[in-house]
Amino acid sequence: DTAVSQTPKYLVTQMGNDKSIKCEQNLGHDTMYWYKQDSKKFLKIMFSYNNKELIINETVPNRFSPKSPDKAHLNLHINSLELGDSAVYFCASSLGPRESPLHFGNGTRLTVT
Amino acid sequence: GQSLEQPSEVTAVEGAIVQINCTYQTSGFYGLSWYQQHDGGAPTFLSYNALDGLEETGRFSSFLSRSDSYGYLLLQELQMKDSASYFCAPQTGANNLFFGTGTRLTVIP
């Protein structure tokens, strides 16, 4: 009955590899997000989609590409991974783009070696 | 630009009351949210203030003063399980929440 689920929970990979993180929500929400939390706990928005349409695209390297096949799914693909990409990535959803609250997934801890 | 100021760490005794302050500077403002995050866990929603004043939810209350760009989270009857990080998050646009680094609350016996 998980509301926002993301996989994998842990991802350890080498520099230069390409990896994907998947996210699904079963709440019927229209809006989904990707957030990045660094080692200092700074939580920063990366992308937001509303009904499969990109509405927020913060200053993120273009090695990061989100894809929303439908409004219940938002995946994140990362090319040519770098050491600085190591972080916890959270997927989240909300009813709409100006609706509170955000419901977060449990996070994907990415470690790049 | 955008900025947020919260204390980085707060320690309080079990059963006590603690207030976590937040001042923010944003371009555009819709409201102020508070989220709790336990170590290794996901942020979870606590409260949202769109208007000035106090919102109470059980042991937690949140206050907003839009004119002062200031808010606080008040936690009463502290319990050990309240040890976590607390994020104030001003909503600046199309649900663009600006989170920052939060306040780490440690509750001691």
Coordinates of C-alpha atoms in Angstrom, one line a residue:
Chain A
D1 CA 0.0 0.0 0.0
T2 CA 3.0 2.3 -0.4
A3 CA 1.9 5.7 -1.6
V4 CA 5.1 6.8 -3.3
S5 CA 7.6 4.1 -4.1
Q6 CA 11.0 4.4 -5.7
T7 CA 13.5 1.8 -6.7
P8 CA 16.2 1.0 -6.0
K9 CA 16.7 1.9 -2.4
Y10 CA 20.5 1.8 -2.7
L11 CA 22.6 2.3 -5.8
V12 CA 26.4 1.9 -5.8
T13 CA 28.1 2.5 -9.1
Q14 CA 31.3 3.7 -10.7
M15 CA 32.0 7.1 -12.2
G16 CA 31.1 7.3 -15.9
N17 CA 28.2 4.8 -15.7
D18 CA 24.6 5.5 -16.6
K19 CA 21.8 4.7 -14.1
S20 CA 18.1 5.1 -13.6
I21 CA 15.9 5.5 -10.6
K22 CA 12.2 4.7 -10.9
C23 CA 9.3 6.3 -9.1
E24 CA 5.6 5.4 -8.9
Q25 CA 2.7 6.9 -6.9
N26 CA -0.7 5.3 -6.4
L27 CA -2.3 8.4 -4.8
G28 CA -3.9 9.7 -8.0
H29 CA -1.8 12.9 -7.8
D30 CA -1.2 15.0 -10.8
T31 CA 2.2 16.4 -9.9
M32 CA 5.5 14.6 -9.2
Y33 CA 9.0 15.8 -8.3
W34 CA 12.6 14.8 -7.9
Y35 CA 14.6 16.2 -5.0
K36 CA 18.2 15.8 -4.2
Q37 CA 19.5 15.7 -0.6
D38 CA 23.2 16.1 -0.1
S39 CA 25.4 15.0 2.8
K40 CA 24.7 18.2 4.6
K41 CA 21.0 17.4 4.4
F42 CA 20.3 20.3 2.0
L43 CA 17.2 19.3 0.2
K44 CA 16.8 20.8 -3.3
I45 CA 14.2 20.5 -6.0
M46 CA 15.5 19.2 -9.3
F47 CA 12.4 18.7 -11.5
S48 CA 8.6 18.8 -11.3
Y49 CA 6.1 17.3 -13.7
N50 CA 2.4 18.0 -13.8
N51 CA 0.3 15.5 -15.8
K52 CA 3.4 14.4 -17.7
E53 CA 4.4 18.0 -18.5
L54 CA 7.7 19.4 -17.2
I55 CA 6.9 22.5 -15.1
I56 CA 10.0 23.0 -13.0
N57 CA 13.5 22.4 -14.2
E58 CA 16.1 23.8 -11.8
T59 CA 19.7 24.3 -12.7
V60 CA 20.6 20.7 -13.1
P61 CA 23.4 19.3 -15.4
N62 CA 21.8 17.9 -18.6
R63 CA 23.3 14.6 -17.6
F64 CA 20.1 14.3 -15.6
S65 CA 17.0 13.5 -17.6
P66 CA 13.6 12.9 -16.1
K67 CA 10.9 11.0 -17.9
S68 CA 7.2 10.8 -17.1
P69 CA 5.5 8.1 -19.2
D70 CA 2.2 8.8 -17.4
K71 CA 1.2 10.9 -14.4
A72 CA 1.7 8.1 -11.9
H73 CA 5.4 7.5 -12.9
L74 CA 8.4 9.8 -12.9
N75 CA 11.8 8.2 -13.6
L76 CA 15.2 9.8 -13.4
H77 CA 18.1 8.8 -15.7
I78 CA 21.6 10.0 -15.0
N79 CA 24.3 9.7 -17.6
S80 CA 28.1 9.7 -17.0
L81 CA 27.8 9.7 -13.3
E82 CA 30.3 11.8 -11.3
L83 CA 31.4 11.6 -7.7
G84 CA 29.4 14.8 -6.9
D85 CA 26.2 13.0 -7.8
S86 CA 26.4 10.9 -4.7
A87 CA 23.4 11.9 -2.6
V88 CA 19.9 10.7 -1.6
Y89 CA 17.3 11.3 -4.4
F90 CA 13.7 11.6 -3.3
C91 CA 10.7 11.3 -5.5
A92 CA 7.6 13.1 -4.3
S93 CA 4.0 13.8 -5.4
S94 CA 1.2 16.2 -4.7
L95 CA -2.4 16.6 -5.7
G96 CA -1.5 19.5 -8.0
P97 CA 1.3 22.0 -8.6
R98 CA 0.1 24.4 -5.9
E99 CA -1.3 21.8 -3.5
S100 CA 0.2 20.9 -0.2
P101 CA 1.4 18.5 1.1
L102 CA 4.2 16.7 -0.7
H103 CA 4.3 13.0 -0.2
F104 CA 7.9 11.7 -0.4
G105 CA 9.2 8.3 -1.4
N106 CA 11.7 6.6 0.9
G107 CA 14.7 7.8 -1.2
T108 CA 17.4 6.3 -3.2
R109 CA 20.9 6.5 -1.8
L110 CA 23.2 6.8 -4.7
T111 CA 26.9 6.3 -4.1
V112 CA 29.4 7.0 -7.0
T113 CA 32.9 5.5 -6.5
Chain B
G1 CA 17.6 35.1 -4.7
Q2 CA 16.3 32.8 -2.0
S3 CA 17.5 32.3 1.5
L4 CA 16.4 30.5 4.6
E5 CA 17.6 30.8 8.1
Q6 CA 16.9 28.1 10.7
P7 CA 19.1 27.0 13.6
S8 CA 21.2 24.1 12.6
E9 CA 20.8 22.2 15.9
V10 CA 18.6 22.4 18.9
T11 CA 18.7 20.2 22.0
A12 CA 15.7 19.9 24.4
V13 CA 14.6 17.8 27.3
E14 CA 11.9 15.2 27.1
G15 CA 8.6 16.7 28.2
A16 CA 9.7 20.3 27.5
I17 CA 8.6 22.7 24.8
V18 CA 10.8 23.8 21.9
Q19 CA 10.4 26.4 19.3
I20 CA 12.3 26.3 15.9
N21 CA 12.4 29.6 14.2
C22 CA 12.6 30.2 10.5
T23 CA 13.2 33.4 8.5
Y24 CA 13.1 33.4 4.8
Q25 CA 13.7 35.5 1.8
T26 CA 12.1 34.5 -1.4
S27 CA 10.9 36.0 -4.7
G28 CA 7.2 35.2 -4.5
F29 CA 5.6 33.6 -1.5
Y30 CA 2.5 31.4 -1.2
G31 CA 2.9 29.9 2.2
L32 CA 5.2 28.1 4.7
S33 CA 5.3 24.4 5.2
W34 CA 7.1 22.3 7.9
Y35 CA 8.4 18.8 7.3
Q36 CA 10.0 16.3 9.7
Q37 CA 12.7 13.9 8.6
H38 CA 14.1 11.1 10.8
D39 CA 17.6 9.9 10.0
G40 CA 17.5 7.6 7.0
G41 CA 13.8 8.4 6.4
A42 CA 11.7 10.5 4.1
P43 CA 10.5 14.0 4.8
T44 CA 7.0 13.9 6.1
F45 CA 4.5 16.8 6.2
L46 CA 3.7 18.5 9.5
S47 CA 1.9 21.7 8.7
Y48 CA 1.2 24.5 6.3
N49 CA 0.5 28.2 6.9
A50 CA -0.9 30.2 4.1
L51 CA -2.2 33.0 6.3
D52 CA -0.7 34.8 9.3
G53 CA -1.3 33.2 12.7
L54 CA -1.1 30.0 14.5
E55 CA -2.1 26.5 13.3
E56 CA -2.3 23.8 15.8
T57 CA -2.1 20.0 15.1
G58 CA -1.9 18.0 18.3
R59 CA 1.4 18.6 20.0
F60 CA 2.7 20.6 17.1
S61 CA 1.8 24.2 16.2
S62 CA 3.1 26.4 13.4
F63 CA 3.1 30.2 13.2
L64 CA 3.5 32.6 10.3
S65 CA 4.0 36.3 10.0
R66 CA 4.1 37.2 6.3
S67 CA 5.1 40.8 6.9
D68 CA 8.1 39.7 8.9
S69 CA 9.0 36.7 6.6
Y70 CA 9.1 34.7 9.7
G71 CA 7.6 31.5 11.0
Y72 CA 8.2 29.0 13.8
L73 CA 7.3 25.4 14.7
L74 CA 6.4 24.8 18.3
L75 CA 6.7 21.3 19.7
Q76 CA 5.1 20.6 23.1
E77 CA 5.5 17.7 25.5
L78 CA 8.6 16.6 23.7
Q79 CA 9.0 12.8 23.2
M80 CA 12.2 11.0 22.3
K81 CA 10.7 10.1 19.0
D82 CA 10.6 13.8 18.1
S83 CA 14.4 13.7 17.6
A84 CA 14.6 14.4 13.9
S85 CA 15.4 17.1 11.4
Y86 CA 12.8 19.8 10.9
F87 CA 12.6 21.8 7.6
C88 CA 10.7 25.0 7.1
A89 CA 9.9 25.3 3.4
P90 CA 8.5 28.5 1.9
Q91 CA 6.4 27.8 -1.2
T92 CA 7.7 30.2 -3.8
G93 CA 5.9 29.3 -7.0
A94 CA 4.2 26.3 -8.6
N95 CA 4.7 24.3 -5.5
N96 CA 8.4 25.0 -5.7
L97 CA 9.3 24.4 -2.0
F98 CA 12.6 25.7 -0.9
F99 CA 13.9 23.4 1.8
G100 CA 17.4 24.3 2.9
T101 CA 19.3 22.2 5.5
G102 CA 16.8 22.0 8.3
T103 CA 17.2 22.0 12.1
R104 CA 18.4 18.9 13.8
L105 CA 16.4 18.5 17.1
T106 CA 17.8 16.2 19.7
V107 CA 15.6 15.2 22.6
I108 CA 17.4 14.1 25.7
P109 CA 16.0 12.3 28.7

